[in-house]
PDB file of C-alpha atoms in Angstrom:
ATOM      1  CA  UNK P   1     -30.718  37.144  -0.456  1.00  0.00           C
ATOM      2  CA  UNK P   2     -27.916  39.253   2.385  1.00  0.00           C
ATOM      3  CA  UNK P   3     -26.630  37.279   5.126  1.00  0.00           C
ATOM      4  CA  UNK P   4     -27.468  38.697   8.378  1.00  0.00           C
ATOM      5  CA  UNK P   5     -27.857  38.252  12.034  1.00  0.00           C
ATOM      6  CA  UNK P   6     -31.688  38.264  13.312  1.00  0.00           C
ATOM      7  CA  UNK P   7     -33.237  35.871  14.902  1.00  0.00           C
ATOM      8  CA  UNK P   8     -36.176  36.195  12.668  1.00  0.00           C
ATOM      9  CA  UNK P   9     -34.155  34.509   9.814  1.00  0.00           C
ATOM     10  CA  UNK P  10     -33.350  31.295   9.298  1.00  0.00           C
ATOM     11  CA  UNK P  11     -30.092  29.877   8.591  1.00  0.00           C
ATOM     12  CA  UNK P  12     -28.493  33.584   8.745  1.00  0.00           C
ATOM     13  CA  UNK P  13     -30.344  34.609   5.597  1.00  0.00           C
ATOM     14  CA  UNK P  14     -32.490  37.318   4.603  1.00  0.00           C
ATOM     15  CA  UNK P  15     -35.065  37.601   1.669  1.00  0.00           C
ATOM     16  CA  UNK P  16     -34.839  40.749   0.070  1.00  0.00           C
ATOM     17  CA  UNK P  17     -37.198  41.295  -3.180  1.00  0.00           C
ATOM     18  CA  UNK P  18     -35.124  41.452  -6.240  1.00  0.00           C
ATOM     19  CA  UNK P  19     -34.925  39.988  -9.535  1.00  0.00           C
ATOM     20  CA  UNK P  20     -35.621  36.548  -8.294  1.00  0.00           C
ATOM     21  CA  UNK P  21     -39.602  35.815  -7.577  1.00  0.00           C
ATOM     22  CA  UNK P  22     -40.905  34.282  -5.171  1.00  0.00           C
ATOM     23  CA  UNK P  23     -42.175  31.309  -7.258  1.00  0.00           C
ATOM     24  CA  UNK P  24     -38.591  30.856  -8.520  1.00  0.00           C
ATOM     25  CA  UNK P  25     -37.865  29.923  -4.603  1.00  0.00           C
ATOM     26  CA  UNK P  26     -40.616  27.124  -4.841  1.00  0.00           C
ATOM     27  CA  UNK P  27     -40.202  25.889  -8.421  1.00  0.00           C
ATOM     28  CA  UNK P  28     -35.710  26.312  -8.083  1.00  0.00           C
ATOM     29  CA  UNK P  29     -34.761  22.728  -6.106  1.00  0.00           C
ATOM     30  CA  UNK P  30     -31.321  25.114  -5.335  1.00  0.00           C
ATOM     31  CA  UNK P  31     -33.756  28.321  -3.589  1.00  0.00           C
ATOM     32  CA  UNK P  32     -36.312  25.821  -2.579  1.00  0.00           C
ATOM     33  CA  UNK P  33     -36.102  26.068   1.576  1.00  0.00           C
ATOM     34  CA  UNK P  34     -39.824  23.481   2.337  1.00  0.00           C
ATOM     35  CA  UNK P  35     -41.527  24.128   4.990  1.00  0.00           C
ATOM     36  CA  UNK P  36     -38.133  26.431   6.866  1.00  0.00           C
ATOM     37  CA  UNK P  37     -38.831  29.372   5.073  1.00  0.00           C
ATOM     38  CA  UNK P  38     -39.890  32.054   8.215  1.00  0.00           C
ATOM     39  CA  UNK P  39     -43.378  33.589   8.506  1.00  0.00           C
ATOM     40  CA  UNK P  40     -41.040  37.016   7.215  1.00  0.00           C
ATOM     41  CA  UNK P  41     -39.250  35.783   4.304  1.00  0.00           C
ATOM     42  CA  UNK P  42     -42.780  33.739   3.068  1.00  0.00           C
ATOM     43  CA  UNK P  43     -43.968  37.535   3.138  1.00  0.00           C
ATOM     44  CA  UNK P  44     -41.698  39.451   1.650  1.00  0.00           C
ATOM     45  CA  UNK P  45     -41.387  36.543  -1.850  1.00  0.00           C
ATOM     46  CA  UNK P  46     -45.211  36.556  -1.446  1.00  0.00           C
ATOM     47  CA  UNK P  47     -45.364  32.768  -0.700  1.00  0.00           C
ATOM     48  CA  UNK P  48     -47.075  32.649   1.851  1.00  0.00           C
ATOM     49  CA  UNK P  49     -50.328  30.719   1.712  1.00  0.00           C
ATOM     50  CA  UNK P  50     -47.848  28.507  -0.505  1.00  0.00           C
ATOM     51  CA  UNK P  51     -46.889  26.645   2.221  1.00  0.00           C
ATOM     52  CA  UNK P  52     -47.919  24.639   5.218  1.00  0.00           C
ATOM     53  CA  UNK P  53     -47.886  27.707   8.050  1.00  0.00           C
ATOM     54  CA  UNK P  54     -46.034  25.131  10.946  1.00  0.00           C
ATOM     55  CA  UNK P  55     -42.497  26.246   9.727  1.00  0.00           C
ATOM     56  CA  UNK P  56     -39.662  23.520  10.342  1.00  0.00           C
ATOM     57  CA  UNK P  57     -35.723  23.606  10.080  1.00  0.00           C
ATOM     58  CA  UNK P  58     -33.507  22.212   8.764  1.00  0.00           C
ATOM     59  CA  UNK P  59     -33.445  18.820  11.131  1.00  0.00           C
ATOM     60  CA  UNK P  60     -36.332  18.262  11.484  1.00  0.00           C
ATOM     61  CA  UNK P  61     -37.211  18.348   7.997  1.00  0.00           C
ATOM     62  CA  UNK P  62     -34.064  15.592   7.745  1.00  0.00           C
ATOM     63  CA  UNK P  63     -35.234  13.700  10.246  1.00  0.00           C
ATOM     64  CA  UNK P  64     -39.064  13.637   8.944  1.00  0.00           C
ATOM     65  CA  UNK P  65     -36.651  12.701   5.570  1.00  0.00           C
ATOM     66  CA  UNK P  66     -35.331  10.028   6.750  1.00  0.00           C
ATOM     67  CA  UNK P  67     -38.032   8.991   8.644  1.00  0.00           C
ATOM     68  CA  UNK P  68     -40.125   8.927   5.678  1.00  0.00           C
ATOM     69  CA  UNK P  69     -37.148   6.991   3.801  1.00  0.00           C
ATOM     70  CA  UNK P  70     -37.188   4.061   5.671  1.00  0.00           C
ATOM     71  CA  UNK P  71     -40.230   2.993   5.388  1.00  0.00           C
ATOM     72  CA  UNK P  72     -39.301   1.274   1.977  1.00  0.00           C
ATOM     73  CA  UNK P  73     -37.691  -1.758   1.461  1.00  0.00           C
ATOM     74  CA  UNK P  74     -37.336  -1.860  -1.955  1.00  0.00           C
ATOM     75  CA  UNK P  75     -33.528   0.114  -2.831  1.00  0.00           C
ATOM     76  CA  UNK P  76     -34.943   1.260  -6.204  1.00  0.00           C
ATOM     77  CA  UNK P  77     -38.097   3.090  -4.547  1.00  0.00           C
ATOM     78  CA  UNK P  78     -35.118   4.475  -1.792  1.00  0.00           C
ATOM     79  CA  UNK P  79     -33.341   5.531  -4.559  1.00  0.00           C
ATOM     80  CA  UNK P  80     -36.757   7.357  -6.684  1.00  0.00           C
ATOM     81  CA  UNK P  81     -37.626   8.940  -3.184  1.00  0.00           C
ATOM     82  CA  UNK P  82     -33.832  10.412  -2.953  1.00  0.00           C
ATOM     83  CA  UNK P  83     -34.455  11.569  -6.540  1.00  0.00           C
ATOM     84  CA  UNK P  84     -37.044  12.691  -5.692  1.00  0.00           C
ATOM     85  CA  UNK P  85     -35.659  14.558  -2.693  1.00  0.00           C
ATOM     86  CA  UNK P  86     -32.894  16.533  -4.424  1.00  0.00           C
ATOM     87  CA  UNK P  87     -35.315  17.609  -7.836  1.00  0.00           C
ATOM     88  CA  UNK P  88     -37.790  19.246  -4.529  1.00  0.00           C
ATOM     89  CA  UNK P  89     -35.030  21.121  -2.169  1.00  0.00           C
ATOM     90  CA  UNK P  90     -31.007  20.899  -2.697  1.00  0.00           C
ATOM     91  CA  UNK P  91     -29.833  21.723   0.274  1.00  0.00           C
ATOM     92  CA  UNK P  92     -32.108  19.050   2.255  1.00  0.00           C
ATOM     93  CA  UNK P  93     -30.875  16.255  -0.120  1.00  0.00           C
ATOM     94  CA  UNK P  94     -27.277  16.998   0.881  1.00  0.00           C
ATOM     95  CA  UNK P  95     -28.028  17.212   4.213  1.00  0.00           C
ATOM     96  CA  UNK P  96     -29.624  13.722   4.555  1.00  0.00           C
ATOM     97  CA  UNK P  97     -26.684  12.272   2.518  1.00  0.00           C
ATOM     98  CA  UNK P  98     -24.382  13.746   4.737  1.00  0.00           C
ATOM     99  CA  UNK P  99     -25.348  12.511   7.253  1.00  0.00           C
ATOM    100  CA  UNK P 100     -25.723   9.280   6.632  1.00  0.00           C
ATOM    101  CA  UNK P 101     -24.019   8.460   3.942  1.00  0.00           C
ATOM    102  CA  UNK P 102     -22.467   5.180   5.376  1.00  0.00           C
ATOM    103  CA  UNK P 103     -26.841   4.044   5.145  1.00  0.00           C
ATOM    104  CA  UNK P 104     -27.453   6.012   1.729  1.00  0.00           C
ATOM    105  CA  UNK P 105     -24.461   5.364  -0.688  1.00  0.00           C
ATOM    106  CA  UNK P 106     -25.363   2.178  -1.311  1.00  0.00           C
ATOM    107  CA  UNK P 107     -28.798   3.878  -2.159  1.00  0.00           C
ATOM    108  CA  UNK P 108     -27.647   6.856  -4.950  1.00  0.00           C
ATOM    109  CA  UNK P 109     -24.833   4.389  -5.348  1.00  0.00           C
ATOM    110  CA  UNK P 110     -23.789   1.308  -6.270  1.00  0.00           C
ATOM    111  CA  UNK P 111     -25.189  -1.038  -5.826  1.00  0.00           C
ATOM    112  CA  UNK P 112     -29.075   0.473  -6.834  1.00  0.00           C
ATOM    113  CA  UNK P 113     -27.576   2.827  -8.933  1.00  0.00           C
ATOM    114  CA  UNK P 114     -26.905   0.237 -11.335  1.00  0.00           C
ATOM    115  CA  UNK P 115     -30.974  -1.513 -11.316  1.00  0.00           C
ATOM    116  CA  UNK P 116     -31.392   2.396 -11.310  1.00  0.00           C
ATOM    117  CA  UNK P 117     -29.846   2.552 -14.833  1.00  0.00           C
ATOM    118  CA  UNK P 118     -31.599   0.015 -15.657  1.00  0.00           C
ATOM    119  CA  UNK P 119     -35.352   1.962 -15.089  1.00  0.00           C
ATOM    120  CA  UNK P 120     -33.871   4.736 -15.811  1.00  0.00           C
ATOM    121  CA  UNK P 121     -36.411   5.045 -18.610  1.00  0.00           C
ATOM    122  CA  UNK P 122     -39.580   4.483 -16.049  1.00  0.00           C
ATOM    123  CA  UNK P 123     -37.766   6.696 -13.913  1.00  0.00           C
ATOM    124  CA  UNK P 124     -36.799   9.890 -15.683  1.00  0.00           C
ATOM    125  CA  UNK P 125     -38.404  12.637 -14.662  1.00  0.00           C
ATOM    126  CA  UNK P 126     -36.586  15.546 -15.762  1.00  0.00           C
ATOM    127  CA  UNK P 127     -33.480  16.104 -17.328  1.00  0.00           C
ATOM    128  CA  UNK P 128     -29.776  15.946 -15.804  1.00  0.00           C
ATOM    129  CA  UNK P 129     -26.967  15.549 -17.362  1.00  0.00           C
ATOM    130  CA  UNK P 130     -26.176  16.443 -20.626  1.00  0.00           C
ATOM    131  CA  UNK P 131     -26.638  14.641 -23.200  1.00  0.00           C
ATOM    132  CA  UNK P 132     -23.284  14.787 -26.624  1.00  0.00           C
ATOM    133  CA  UNK P 133     -24.274  11.930 -29.102  1.00  0.00           C
ATOM    134  CA  UNK P 134     -22.316  11.310 -32.114  1.00  0.00           C
ATOM    135  CA  UNK P 135     -24.595  13.452 -34.464  1.00  0.00           C
ATOM    136  CA  UNK P 136     -23.180  16.416 -32.592  1.00  0.00           C
ATOM    137  CA  UNK P 137     -19.680  16.443 -33.991  1.00  0.00           C
ATOM    138  CA  UNK P 138     -18.676  20.035 -34.868  1.00  0.00           C
ATOM    139  CA  UNK P 139     -21.205  21.718 -32.549  1.00  0.00           C
ATOM    140  CA  UNK P 140     -20.002  20.066 -29.339  1.00  0.00           C
ATOM    141  CA  UNK P 141     -19.146  23.497 -28.147  1.00  0.00           C
ATOM    142  CA  UNK P 142     -22.843  24.940 -28.363  1.00  0.00           C
ATOM    143  CA  UNK P 143     -24.323  21.917 -26.586  1.00  0.00           C
ATOM    144  CA  UNK P 144     -22.032  22.428 -23.559  1.00  0.00           C
ATOM    145  CA  UNK P 145     -22.941  25.960 -23.396  1.00  0.00           C
ATOM    146  CA  UNK P 146     -26.950  25.008 -22.980  1.00  0.00           C
ATOM    147  CA  UNK P 147     -26.105  24.087 -19.886  1.00  0.00           C
ATOM    148  CA  UNK P 148     -28.034  26.767 -17.668  1.00  0.00           C
ATOM    149  CA  UNK P 149     -25.358  26.684 -14.432  1.00  0.00           C
ATOM    150  CA  UNK P 150     -22.406  28.785 -14.931  1.00  0.00           C
ATOM    151  CA  UNK P 151     -21.088  27.743 -11.697  1.00  0.00           C
ATOM    152  CA  UNK P 152     -19.580  24.385 -12.510  1.00  0.00           C
ATOM    153  CA  UNK P 153     -17.076  22.844 -10.027  1.00  0.00           C
ATOM    154  CA  UNK P 154     -17.249  19.281 -10.843  1.00  0.00           C
ATOM    155  CA  UNK P 155     -18.102  17.303 -13.917  1.00  0.00           C
ATOM    156  CA  UNK P 156     -18.352  13.280 -14.584  1.00  0.00           C
ATOM    157  CA  UNK P 157     -18.350  11.893 -18.231  1.00  0.00           C
ATOM    158  CA  UNK P 158     -20.063   8.803 -19.246  1.00  0.00           C
ATOM    159  CA  UNK P 159     -19.955   6.410 -23.057  1.00  0.00           C
ATOM    160  CA  UNK P 160     -22.681   4.847 -21.416  1.00  0.00           C
ATOM    161  CA  UNK P 161     -21.391   1.683 -21.865  1.00  0.00           C
ATOM    162  CA  UNK P 162     -20.221  -1.524 -19.974  1.00  0.00           C
ATOM    163  CA  UNK P 163     -22.106   0.023 -16.712  1.00  0.00           C
ATOM    164  CA  UNK P 164     -20.980  -1.813 -13.546  1.00  0.00           C
ATOM    165  CA  UNK P 165     -20.759  -4.738 -15.556  1.00  0.00           C
ATOM    166  CA  UNK P 166     -24.531  -4.366 -16.929  1.00  0.00           C
ATOM    167  CA  UNK P 167     -23.675  -4.049 -20.894  1.00  0.00           C
ATOM    168  CA  UNK P 168     -24.141  -1.036 -22.410  1.00  0.00           C
ATOM    169  CA  UNK P 169     -27.062   1.265 -21.557  1.00  0.00           C
ATOM    170  CA  UNK P 170     -26.775   4.053 -23.637  1.00  0.00           C
ATOM    171  CA  UNK P 171     -28.133   7.152 -22.785  1.00  0.00           C
ATOM    172  CA  UNK P 172     -29.867   5.548 -19.764  1.00  0.00           C
ATOM    173  CA  UNK P 173     -26.226   5.099 -17.550  1.00  0.00           C
ATOM    174  CA  UNK P 174     -26.866   9.113 -17.035  1.00  0.00           C
ATOM    175  CA  UNK P 175     -27.764   7.485 -13.548  1.00  0.00           C
ATOM    176  CA  UNK P 176     -23.773   6.716 -13.417  1.00  0.00           C
ATOM    177  CA  UNK P 177     -22.599  10.864 -13.197  1.00  0.00           C
ATOM    178  CA  UNK P 178     -25.734  12.313 -11.568  1.00  0.00           C
ATOM    179  CA  UNK P 179     -24.934   9.282  -8.765  1.00  0.00           C
ATOM    180  CA  UNK P 180     -21.420  10.296  -8.503  1.00  0.00           C
ATOM    181  CA  UNK P 181     -21.666  13.970  -9.006  1.00  0.00           C
ATOM    182  CA  UNK P 182     -24.381  13.244  -5.103  1.00  0.00           C
ATOM    183  CA  UNK P 183     -21.348  12.368  -3.843  1.00  0.00           C
ATOM    184  CA  UNK P 184     -19.601  15.247  -4.420  1.00  0.00           C
TER     185      UNK P 184
END
């Protein structure tokens, strides 16, 4: 991806063929832009036809996301919607969260995250976080090396005990660090 200034480029970036395939852009929530891929980007990446033909701006998608989110009455359903958005399109997730922090803070963090932790087994879709147990004693460094990101700027650690007064949630307590990192 290279910076550019052409009016055909969405958000100041142009996509050039390289080591990252078009399907990587479709599957990786850090790269995926939803319908914000321009026609030129779709053609260059070989994803033309894999998305609806209409392009949308991040602003349009953020408004659409908030409309969808507000249709839910139950905070846990709102949490699940935001978690799903985060797993699909990180840029859009953070845009929605940063522009609606007051409304969404209680959804992505306390108090809803406590309920989400209790229901973590039901809500689990993809791994988020790194689990290190007592059985990893002596090879924690090897476990840490398995983290797929190289540019780590913040970590949150929990032992899963006494989370928000809910007691020992064990692995289901992973929602707390994930929620805290969402706010970072």
